[in-house]
Amino acid sequence: MADFVIIGGGVYGCGTAWELAKQGAEVVLLEANTIASGASGGLGKRGVRANGRDVRELPLMQEAYEIWPTLHEQLGGETGYERLGHLLLIERPLDKTRQEAQVWVQQANGIPTEWLDAGAVREMEPFVSEAVIAATYCPLDGVADHTATTRSYAQAARQHGAIIHENTAVSRLERQGSKVTAVITEDGQRFSVEKSVLLASNRHAPHFIQQELGITLPLWELYPQVMNTAPISPMPLNHLIGHAHRTLAMKAVPGDHVMISGGWHGRYNPNSKQIEPVPEQVEGNRLEAVAAFPCLAELPIVEVSVERAELISQDDIPIMDYLPGADNLLVATGWSGHGWAISPAVVRHLAQWMLTNSRPDILAPFNYGRFLNKKI
Ligand SMILES: Cc1cc2nc3c(=O)[nH]c(=O)nc-3n(C[C@H](O)[C@H](O)[C@H](O)COP(=O)(O)OP(=O)(O)OC[C@H]3O[C@@H](n4cnc5c(N)ncnc54)[C@H](O)[C@@H]3O)c2cc1C
């Protein structure tokens, strides 16, 4: 019997396990494959960015800014966190006014944000395209090694007594009325639940909720594309890069590669049952990068990764809530492609919610009832 059972060994499962275990709770985490085998692992690094983020996530990002720089010390393991600053490039006059409003919102929410004119952008990024007329700059943004961080969370959770079972896929719940009493795995193991369950299984979560509670969540699956160029020297990028109208994110990653991403995606092939890159998506993403940094024009793409699925929600922010029919099943999913940066703050609040049964105010915007325009 564990106080808390967590389903999924990505950053949300492992991070919450650590937060709970270090407060003395008995935690069991069940992972279908291996730690960080989903969206929280894989190629390159993840952006830790407030710039351009949804206003409802900014308070979490403000907290995350405080946690990231010393998280490796708290975990006793690597996070690969670096504070590089993020530049959101602007080429079109019409984007200027919209971004001015975004700067106002970010500053009002305690996110240091500066407005840069074309000259200032070029001083910071000498290789940027002549078409760039301005940028917004968040000096506290950066990058982290997602695979290393997730594994460090898991390791630290274990050190505080959490029990982690890998290669243990959850197949169903056992319930008495609206209380989950046990979690059952595909290989027939039964894990009794004393207090509550966290469902942090990302792409698996919607099907599982449909199966267990008959609820359809407004989420869909996407296969975000990330790719690396061949090594380049000198490295033309000094910061984490985003763009106001181009579908583009860029960062320098170890090995002198430029990692290019930002919203392009792969496709599920029903014949091979694999998620595969789509040549037009690869070329489209590459051309956006070249438009922002023309010096990349001749640089080949040497690696493309699309196999890590992510769930996108109807309004582009996650769902964190208890759902009707299971009073002690907390669901945390639908990170919409930007769940990494805020994770150290979110897991702290998820653990608090599970320990106290009282929802932290900062998580209120992510309630399920918002899709129904009613309190659930
Ligand atoms: C390619 C890509 C690039 C991204 N870039 C950024 C970025 O730059 N900045 C940013 O902020 N965010 C980014 N994100 C988003 C961020 O990485 C994710 O939101 C976050 O990692 C999600 O973590 P998670 O723990 O919810 O899910 P996951 O890491 O997917 O973990 C879920 C786990 O549940 C397990 N599981 C599934 N089914 C079962 C089952 N039946 N029983 C037990 N376990 C099960 C899976 O094996 C998996 O390990 C990116 C995401 C992707 C995919």
Short mmCIF file of C-alpha atoms and ligand atoms in Angstrom, two decimals:
data_model
loop_
_atom_site.label_atom_id
_atom_site.label_comp_id
_atom_site.label_asym_id
_atom_site.label_seq_id
_atom_site.Cartn_x
_atom_site.Cartn_y
_atom_site.Cartn_z
CA MET A 1 0.00 0.00 0.00
CA ALA A 2 1.45 3.40 -1.02
CA ASP A 3 0.15 6.82 -0.09
CA PHE A 4 0.49 7.92 -3.70
CA VAL A 5 0.75 6.02 -6.98
CA ILE A 6 2.08 7.91 -10.00
CA ILE A 7 1.49 6.71 -13.56
CA GLY A 8 4.25 7.82 -15.97
CA GLY A 9 7.98 8.38 -15.62
CA GLY A 10 8.40 11.64 -17.56
CA VAL A 11 9.37 14.91 -15.94
CA TYR A 12 5.92 15.35 -14.39
CA GLY A 13 5.75 11.89 -12.85
CA CYS A 14 9.36 11.86 -11.63
CA GLY A 15 9.31 15.48 -10.46
CA THR A 16 6.12 15.01 -8.46
CA ALA A 17 7.46 11.73 -7.02
CA TRP A 18 10.52 13.62 -5.74
CA GLU A 19 8.48 16.48 -4.29
CA LEU A 20 6.19 14.01 -2.47
CA ALA A 21 8.91 11.62 -1.29
CA LYS A 22 11.11 14.35 0.15
CA GLN A 23 8.16 15.37 2.32
CA GLY A 24 7.98 11.86 3.74
CA ALA A 25 5.18 10.39 1.61
CA GLU A 26 5.24 6.79 0.42
CA VAL A 27 5.32 6.91 -3.37
CA VAL A 28 5.19 4.26 -6.08
CA LEU A 29 5.82 5.32 -9.68
CA LEU A 30 4.89 3.02 -12.57
CA GLU A 31 6.51 3.60 -15.97
CA ALA A 32 5.55 1.57 -19.05
CA ASN A 33 9.01 1.72 -20.60
CA THR A 34 12.01 3.51 -19.09
CA ILE A 35 12.40 6.87 -17.36
CA ALA A 36 12.36 9.71 -19.93
CA SER A 37 11.28 7.45 -22.78
CA GLY A 38 8.45 9.84 -23.76
CA ALA A 39 8.35 13.60 -24.41
CA SER A 40 10.78 14.23 -21.54
CA GLY A 41 13.66 12.50 -23.32
CA GLY A 42 15.40 12.49 -26.68
CA LEU A 43 17.47 14.67 -28.94
CA GLY A 44 19.11 17.94 -27.88
CA LYS A 45 17.91 20.31 -25.21
CA ARG A 46 14.54 21.90 -24.33
CA GLY A 47 13.85 25.62 -24.22
CA VAL A 48 13.17 27.12 -20.78
CA ARG A 49 11.33 30.16 -21.99
CA ALA A 50 8.86 32.76 -20.73
CA ASN A 51 9.09 34.91 -23.86
CA GLY A 52 5.86 34.60 -25.86
CA ARG A 53 4.23 32.32 -23.27
CA ASP A 54 0.52 32.28 -22.44
CA VAL A 55 -0.31 34.77 -19.67
CA ARG A 56 -1.84 32.00 -17.51
CA GLU A 57 1.50 30.20 -17.38
CA LEU A 58 3.63 33.24 -16.57
CA PRO A 59 3.32 33.00 -12.75
CA LEU A 60 4.56 29.40 -12.98
CA MET A 61 7.41 30.51 -15.22
CA GLN A 62 8.37 33.21 -12.73
CA GLU A 63 8.65 30.52 -10.04
CA ALA A 64 10.51 28.18 -12.39
CA TYR A 65 13.11 30.90 -13.03
CA GLU A 66 13.99 30.70 -9.35
CA ILE A 67 14.18 26.91 -9.24
CA TRP A 68 16.14 26.08 -12.41
CA PRO A 69 19.58 27.56 -11.56
CA THR A 70 20.04 25.43 -8.41
CA LEU A 71 17.88 22.42 -9.24
CA HIS A 72 20.97 20.27 -9.97
CA GLU A 73 22.19 20.93 -6.41
CA GLN A 74 18.82 20.02 -4.91
CA LEU A 75 18.61 16.82 -6.96
CA GLY A 76 22.27 15.89 -6.68
CA GLY A 77 22.21 15.22 -10.44
CA GLU A 78 22.66 16.96 -13.79
CA THR A 79 20.06 19.26 -15.36
CA GLY A 80 22.23 20.85 -18.05
CA TYR A 81 20.50 24.15 -17.34
CA GLU A 82 22.01 27.26 -18.94
CA ARG A 83 20.64 30.80 -18.76
CA LEU A 84 21.20 32.08 -22.31
CA GLY A 85 18.39 34.59 -22.80
CA HIS A 86 15.67 34.29 -25.47
CA LEU A 87 15.20 36.57 -28.46
CA LEU A 88 11.84 36.61 -30.23
CA LEU A 89 12.66 38.01 -33.68
CA ILE A 90 10.28 40.39 -35.46
CA GLU A 91 10.32 41.04 -39.21
CA ARG A 92 6.85 42.47 -39.93
CA PRO A 93 5.63 45.87 -38.70
CA LEU A 94 2.24 44.35 -37.86
CA ASP A 95 3.88 41.97 -35.37
CA LYS A 96 5.51 44.91 -33.58
CA THR A 97 2.29 46.15 -32.03
CA ARG A 98 1.22 42.67 -30.96
CA GLN A 99 4.61 42.01 -29.39
CA GLU A 100 4.50 45.36 -27.57
CA ALA A 101 1.35 44.12 -25.86
CA GLN A 102 3.06 40.83 -25.02
CA VAL A 103 6.01 42.72 -23.50
CA TRP A 104 3.58 44.67 -21.34
CA VAL A 105 1.91 41.44 -20.14
CA GLN A 106 5.24 39.77 -19.38
CA GLN A 107 6.59 42.76 -17.47
CA ALA A 108 3.31 43.08 -15.54
CA ASN A 109 3.77 39.42 -14.49
CA GLY A 110 7.31 39.90 -13.23
CA ILE A 111 9.09 38.47 -16.31
CA PRO A 112 12.05 40.74 -17.16
CA THR A 113 11.51 41.58 -20.84
CA GLU A 114 13.26 44.15 -23.02
CA TRP A 115 12.42 45.68 -26.37
CA LEU A 116 15.35 45.69 -28.81
CA ASP A 117 15.58 47.72 -32.02
CA ALA A 118 17.28 46.31 -35.13
CA GLY A 119 20.74 47.61 -34.14
CA ALA A 120 20.54 46.12 -30.66
CA VAL A 121 19.43 42.75 -32.07
CA ARG A 122 22.40 42.68 -34.44
CA GLU A 123 24.81 43.51 -31.64
CA MET A 124 23.57 40.44 -29.79
CA GLU A 125 23.18 38.23 -32.86
CA PRO A 126 25.58 39.44 -35.60
CA PHE A 127 24.51 36.69 -38.05
CA VAL A 128 20.77 37.43 -37.89
CA SER A 129 18.91 38.28 -41.12
CA GLU A 130 18.79 41.88 -42.37
CA ALA A 131 14.99 41.46 -42.45
CA VAL A 132 14.79 41.50 -38.64
CA ILE A 133 13.51 44.91 -37.49
CA ALA A 134 13.20 44.32 -33.73
CA ALA A 135 13.06 41.64 -31.04
CA THR A 136 11.75 41.05 -27.56
CA TYR A 137 14.37 39.78 -25.16
CA CYS A 138 13.99 37.77 -21.95
CA PRO A 139 17.42 37.57 -20.29
CA LEU A 140 16.35 34.93 -17.73
CA ASP A 141 15.29 32.37 -20.36
CA GLY A 142 17.53 29.44 -21.20
CA VAL A 143 17.80 25.74 -21.99
CA ALA A 144 18.02 22.49 -20.05
CA ASP A 145 18.91 18.88 -20.78
CA HIS A 146 15.50 17.23 -20.49
CA THR A 147 16.70 13.63 -20.45
CA ALA A 148 19.31 14.30 -17.76
CA THR A 149 16.91 16.37 -15.63
CA THR A 150 14.15 13.76 -15.74
CA ARG A 151 16.58 11.01 -14.76
CA SER A 152 17.96 13.21 -11.96
CA TYR A 153 14.42 13.71 -10.63
CA ALA A 154 13.87 9.93 -10.67
CA GLN A 155 17.18 9.25 -8.95
CA ALA A 156 16.51 11.87 -6.27
CA ALA A 157 13.00 10.47 -5.72
CA ARG A 158 14.49 7.00 -5.19
CA GLN A 159 16.96 8.41 -2.68
CA HIS A 160 14.00 9.74 -0.69
CA GLY A 161 12.39 6.30 -0.70
CA ALA A 162 10.14 6.42 -3.76
CA ILE A 163 9.79 3.03 -5.47
CA ILE A 164 10.02 3.23 -9.25
CA HIS A 165 9.02 0.30 -11.46
CA GLU A 166 10.10 0.58 -15.09
CA ASN A 167 8.70 -1.67 -17.84
CA THR A 168 5.45 -1.72 -15.88
CA ALA A 169 2.50 -0.48 -17.92
CA VAL A 170 -0.73 0.43 -16.15
CA SER A 171 -3.83 -1.11 -17.73
CA ARG A 172 -6.73 -0.13 -15.46
CA LEU A 173 -7.92 1.25 -12.14
CA GLU A 174 -9.83 -0.43 -9.38
CA ARG A 175 -12.46 1.81 -7.82
CA GLN A 176 -14.93 1.75 -4.93
CA GLY A 177 -17.53 4.36 -5.80
CA SER A 178 -15.56 7.42 -6.84
CA LYS A 179 -12.38 6.45 -4.95
CA VAL A 180 -9.51 4.76 -6.78
CA THR A 181 -8.37 1.95 -4.50
CA ALA A 182 -5.73 0.29 -6.68
CA VAL A 183 -3.83 0.58 -9.93
CA ILE A 184 -3.56 -2.61 -12.01
CA THR A 185 -0.75 -3.24 -14.48
CA GLU A 186 -0.68 -5.16 -17.76
CA ASP A 187 1.28 -7.96 -16.13
CA GLY A 188 -1.37 -8.35 -13.43
CA GLN A 189 0.30 -6.55 -10.52
CA ARG A 190 -1.97 -4.65 -8.14
CA PHE A 191 -0.75 -1.48 -6.38
CA SER A 192 -3.06 -0.35 -3.57
CA VAL A 193 -3.66 3.36 -3.14
CA GLU A 194 -3.98 4.90 0.29
CA LYS A 195 -4.50 8.53 -0.75
CA SER A 196 -4.37 9.44 -4.42
CA VAL A 197 -3.09 8.75 -7.93
CA LEU A 198 -1.36 11.11 -10.35
CA LEU A 199 -1.99 10.37 -14.02
CA ALA A 200 1.09 11.79 -15.79
CA SER A 201 1.28 9.42 -18.73
CA ASN A 202 0.99 12.10 -21.43
CA ARG A 203 -0.13 10.52 -24.76
CA HIS A 204 -1.66 7.55 -22.93
CA ALA A 205 -3.80 9.71 -20.63
CA PRO A 206 -6.80 10.60 -22.89
CA HIS A 207 -7.48 6.99 -23.89
CA PHE A 208 -7.12 5.87 -20.28
CA ILE A 209 -9.52 8.54 -19.03
CA GLN A 210 -12.00 7.62 -21.73
CA GLN A 211 -11.71 3.95 -20.76
CA GLU A 212 -11.97 4.52 -17.00
CA LEU A 213 -14.30 7.52 -16.67
CA GLY A 214 -16.00 7.83 -20.06
CA ILE A 215 -14.74 11.41 -20.36
CA THR A 216 -13.33 12.83 -23.59
CA LEU A 217 -10.70 15.48 -23.01
CA PRO A 218 -10.21 18.17 -25.72
CA LEU A 219 -6.68 17.03 -26.52
CA TRP A 220 -4.95 15.72 -29.60
CA GLU A 221 -1.63 14.08 -30.30
CA LEU A 222 1.21 15.79 -32.17
CA TYR A 223 4.69 14.54 -33.07
CA PRO A 224 6.90 17.63 -32.72
CA GLN A 225 9.92 17.72 -35.00
CA VAL A 226 13.37 18.62 -33.71
CA MET A 227 16.47 18.44 -35.89
CA ASN A 228 20.18 19.11 -35.80
CA THR A 229 22.36 20.71 -38.45
CA ALA A 230 25.87 19.51 -39.15
CA PRO A 231 28.40 21.13 -36.79
CA ILE A 232 29.18 24.78 -37.55
CA SER A 233 32.05 26.96 -36.40
CA PRO A 234 31.92 29.66 -35.29
CA MET A 235 28.46 29.00 -33.82
CA PRO A 236 26.25 31.76 -35.32
CA LEU A 237 23.67 31.72 -32.47
CA ASN A 238 24.33 33.24 -29.06
CA HIS A 239 20.82 32.93 -27.61
CA LEU A 240 17.72 30.80 -27.63
CA ILE A 241 15.79 32.03 -30.68
CA GLY A 242 12.08 32.29 -31.45
CA HIS A 243 10.16 34.18 -34.07
CA ALA A 244 7.02 36.31 -34.11
CA HIS A 245 5.57 34.95 -37.35
CA ARG A 246 7.84 32.14 -38.54
CA THR A 247 7.27 28.63 -37.17
CA LEU A 248 10.73 28.49 -35.68
CA ALA A 249 12.78 27.86 -32.56
CA MET A 250 16.58 27.51 -32.55
CA LYS A 251 19.32 26.85 -30.09
CA ALA A 252 22.97 25.85 -30.05
CA VAL A 253 23.42 22.34 -28.63
CA PRO A 254 26.56 20.40 -27.63
CA GLY A 255 28.70 19.33 -30.57
CA ASP A 256 28.30 22.74 -32.31
CA HIS A 257 25.00 21.72 -33.87
CA VAL A 258 22.15 24.18 -34.38
CA MET A 259 18.96 22.54 -33.13
CA ILE A 260 15.95 23.67 -35.18
CA SER A 261 12.31 23.16 -34.15
CA GLY A 262 9.32 25.34 -33.30
CA GLY A 263 6.13 23.65 -34.43
CA TRP A 264 6.79 21.40 -37.43
CA HIS A 265 5.89 17.75 -37.00
CA GLY A 266 6.14 14.11 -38.09
CA ARG A 267 3.37 11.74 -39.14
CA TYR A 268 2.10 8.41 -37.86
CA ASN A 269 2.39 5.73 -40.52
CA PRO A 270 -0.40 3.17 -39.92
CA ASN A 271 1.40 0.57 -42.09
CA SER A 272 4.75 0.63 -40.31
CA LYS A 273 3.12 1.74 -37.02
CA GLN A 274 6.00 4.20 -36.69
CA ILE A 275 6.10 7.97 -36.40
CA GLU A 276 8.10 9.17 -39.38
CA PRO A 277 9.58 12.48 -40.56
CA VAL A 278 7.80 14.21 -43.46
CA PRO A 279 10.28 15.62 -46.03
CA GLU A 280 8.23 18.83 -46.57
CA GLN A 281 8.14 19.45 -42.82
CA VAL A 282 11.90 19.01 -42.56
CA GLU A 283 12.56 21.35 -45.50
CA GLY A 284 9.95 23.88 -44.31
CA ASN A 285 11.58 24.08 -40.89
CA ARG A 286 15.06 24.35 -42.42
CA LEU A 287 13.98 27.20 -44.71
CA GLU A 288 12.50 29.13 -41.77
CA ALA A 289 15.86 28.80 -40.00
CA VAL A 290 17.72 30.01 -43.09
CA ALA A 291 15.36 32.98 -43.39
CA ALA A 292 16.29 34.03 -39.85
CA PHE A 293 20.01 33.13 -40.12
CA PRO A 294 21.04 33.12 -43.82
CA CYS A 295 24.50 31.74 -42.95
CA LEU A 296 22.81 28.35 -42.37
CA ALA A 297 21.81 28.05 -46.07
CA GLU A 298 24.43 25.48 -47.06
CA LEU A 299 24.45 23.57 -43.77
CA PRO A 300 22.94 20.07 -44.06
CA ILE A 301 20.48 18.60 -41.58
CA VAL A 302 22.11 15.51 -40.07
CA GLU A 303 19.48 14.31 -37.61
CA VAL A 304 15.68 14.53 -37.43
CA SER A 305 13.59 13.29 -34.51
CA VAL A 306 9.78 13.12 -34.48
CA GLU A 307 9.06 10.05 -32.36
CA ARG A 308 8.32 11.84 -29.06
CA ALA A 309 4.60 12.52 -28.91
CA GLU A 310 3.04 15.49 -27.12
CA LEU A 311 -0.60 16.28 -26.35
CA ILE A 312 -2.01 19.63 -27.44
CA SER A 313 -5.08 21.05 -25.70
CA GLN A 314 -7.87 23.01 -27.35
CA ASP A 315 -6.73 26.28 -25.75
CA ASP A 316 -2.99 25.53 -25.75
CA ILE A 317 -2.52 25.26 -22.01
CA PRO A 318 -2.49 22.07 -19.91
CA ILE A 319 -5.23 20.39 -17.90
CA MET A 320 -4.50 19.76 -14.22
CA ASP A 321 -7.53 18.63 -12.27
CA TYR A 322 -9.53 15.90 -10.60
CA LEU A 323 -12.25 14.66 -12.96
CA PRO A 324 -15.84 13.59 -12.21
CA GLY A 325 -16.03 9.92 -11.23
CA ALA A 326 -12.62 9.61 -9.55
CA ASP A 327 -12.17 11.97 -6.60
CA ASN A 328 -8.58 10.94 -5.93
CA LEU A 329 -7.22 10.75 -9.50
CA LEU A 330 -5.30 13.92 -10.34
CA VAL A 331 -4.75 14.33 -14.08
CA ALA A 332 -1.86 16.45 -15.39
CA THR A 333 -1.57 16.48 -19.16
CA GLY A 334 -1.94 18.47 -22.40
CA TRP A 335 1.27 20.50 -22.09
CA SER A 336 0.83 21.71 -25.68
CA GLY A 337 4.51 21.66 -26.62
CA HIS A 338 5.74 23.96 -23.86
CA GLY A 339 5.44 21.91 -20.69
CA TRP A 340 9.13 21.54 -20.07
CA ALA A 341 10.09 25.02 -18.87
CA ILE A 342 7.44 25.29 -16.15
CA SER A 343 7.79 21.72 -14.86
CA PRO A 344 9.91 22.39 -11.72
CA ALA A 345 7.30 24.86 -10.46
CA VAL A 346 4.31 22.75 -11.49
CA VAL A 347 5.51 19.53 -9.80
CA ARG A 348 5.94 21.40 -6.53
CA HIS A 349 2.31 22.55 -6.68
CA LEU A 350 0.98 19.18 -7.84
CA ALA A 351 2.64 17.53 -4.83
CA GLN A 352 1.22 20.17 -2.50
CA TRP A 353 -2.25 19.64 -3.95
CA MET A 354 -1.99 15.87 -3.43
CA LEU A 355 -0.72 16.27 0.13
CA THR A 356 -3.28 18.87 1.25
CA ASN A 357 -6.29 18.14 -1.00
CA SER A 358 -6.45 21.86 -1.63
CA ARG A 359 -5.74 23.22 -5.10
CA PRO A 360 -2.99 25.87 -5.17
CA ASP A 361 -4.41 29.10 -6.65
CA ILE A 362 -1.64 29.21 -9.25
CA LEU A 363 -3.03 26.00 -10.82
CA ALA A 364 -6.65 27.19 -10.95
CA PRO A 365 -6.49 28.39 -14.62
CA PHE A 366 -5.78 24.82 -15.73
CA ASN A 367 -9.04 23.34 -14.46
CA TYR A 368 -11.08 20.97 -16.60
CA GLY A 369 -14.33 22.92 -16.09
CA ARG A 370 -13.06 25.75 -18.30
CA PHE A 371 -13.98 23.71 -21.37
CA LEU A 372 -17.57 23.41 -20.12
CA ASN A 373 -17.85 26.97 -18.78
CA LYS A 374 -18.77 25.62 -15.38
CA LYS A 375 -17.22 24.66 -12.07
CA ILE A 376 -16.73 20.90 -11.83
C1 LIG B 1 10.11 17.23 -29.44
C2 LIG B 1 9.59 18.06 -28.29
C3 LIG B 1 10.16 19.31 -28.07
C4 LIG B 1 9.72 20.06 -26.96
N1 LIG B 1 10.29 21.28 -26.72
C5 LIG B 1 9.95 21.97 -25.61
C6 LIG B 1 10.62 23.18 -25.28
O1 LIG B 1 11.56 23.59 -25.97
N2 LIG B 1 10.22 23.85 -24.16
C7 LIG B 1 9.19 23.40 -23.38
O2 LIG B 1 8.87 24.06 -22.38
N3 LIG B 1 8.55 22.24 -23.66
C8 LIG B 1 8.91 21.52 -24.74
N4 LIG B 1 8.29 20.33 -25.02
C9 LIG B 1 7.24 19.84 -24.12
C10 LIG B 1 7.77 19.03 -22.93
O3 LIG B 1 8.93 18.29 -23.27
C11 LIG B 1 6.65 18.11 -22.44
O4 LIG B 1 5.50 18.88 -22.20
C12 LIG B 1 6.99 17.34 -21.18
O5 LIG B 1 8.22 16.68 -21.32
C13 LIG B 1 5.86 16.36 -20.85
O6 LIG B 1 6.23 15.58 -19.74
P1 LIG B 1 5.28 14.42 -19.19
O7 LIG B 1 5.95 13.88 -18.00
O8 LIG B 1 3.88 14.90 -19.08
O9 LIG B 1 5.21 13.35 -20.39
P2 LIG B 1 6.23 12.21 -20.88
O10 LIG B 1 7.63 12.63 -20.78
O11 LIG B 1 5.74 11.79 -22.23
O12 LIG B 1 6.02 11.05 -19.83
C14 LIG B 1 4.89 10.20 -19.82
C15 LIG B 1 5.39 8.81 -19.48
O13 LIG B 1 4.27 7.97 -19.25
C16 LIG B 1 4.63 6.68 -19.69
N5 LIG B 1 3.42 5.87 -19.90
C17 LIG B 1 2.61 5.87 -20.99
N6 LIG B 1 1.64 4.96 -20.83
C18 LIG B 1 1.82 4.38 -19.62
C19 LIG B 1 1.16 3.36 -18.92
N7 LIG B 1 0.09 2.72 -19.40
N8 LIG B 1 1.63 3.01 -17.69
C20 LIG B 1 2.73 3.60 -17.17
N9 LIG B 1 3.40 4.59 -17.82
C21 LIG B 1 2.95 4.96 -19.02
C22 LIG B 1 5.43 6.92 -20.95
O14 LIG B 1 6.24 5.80 -21.28
C23 LIG B 1 6.21 8.17 -20.58
O15 LIG B 1 7.50 7.87 -20.12
C24 LIG B 1 8.69 19.57 -26.12
C25 LIG B 1 8.12 18.31 -26.37
C26 LIG B 1 8.58 17.54 -27.44
C27 LIG B 1 7.99 16.18 -27.67
#
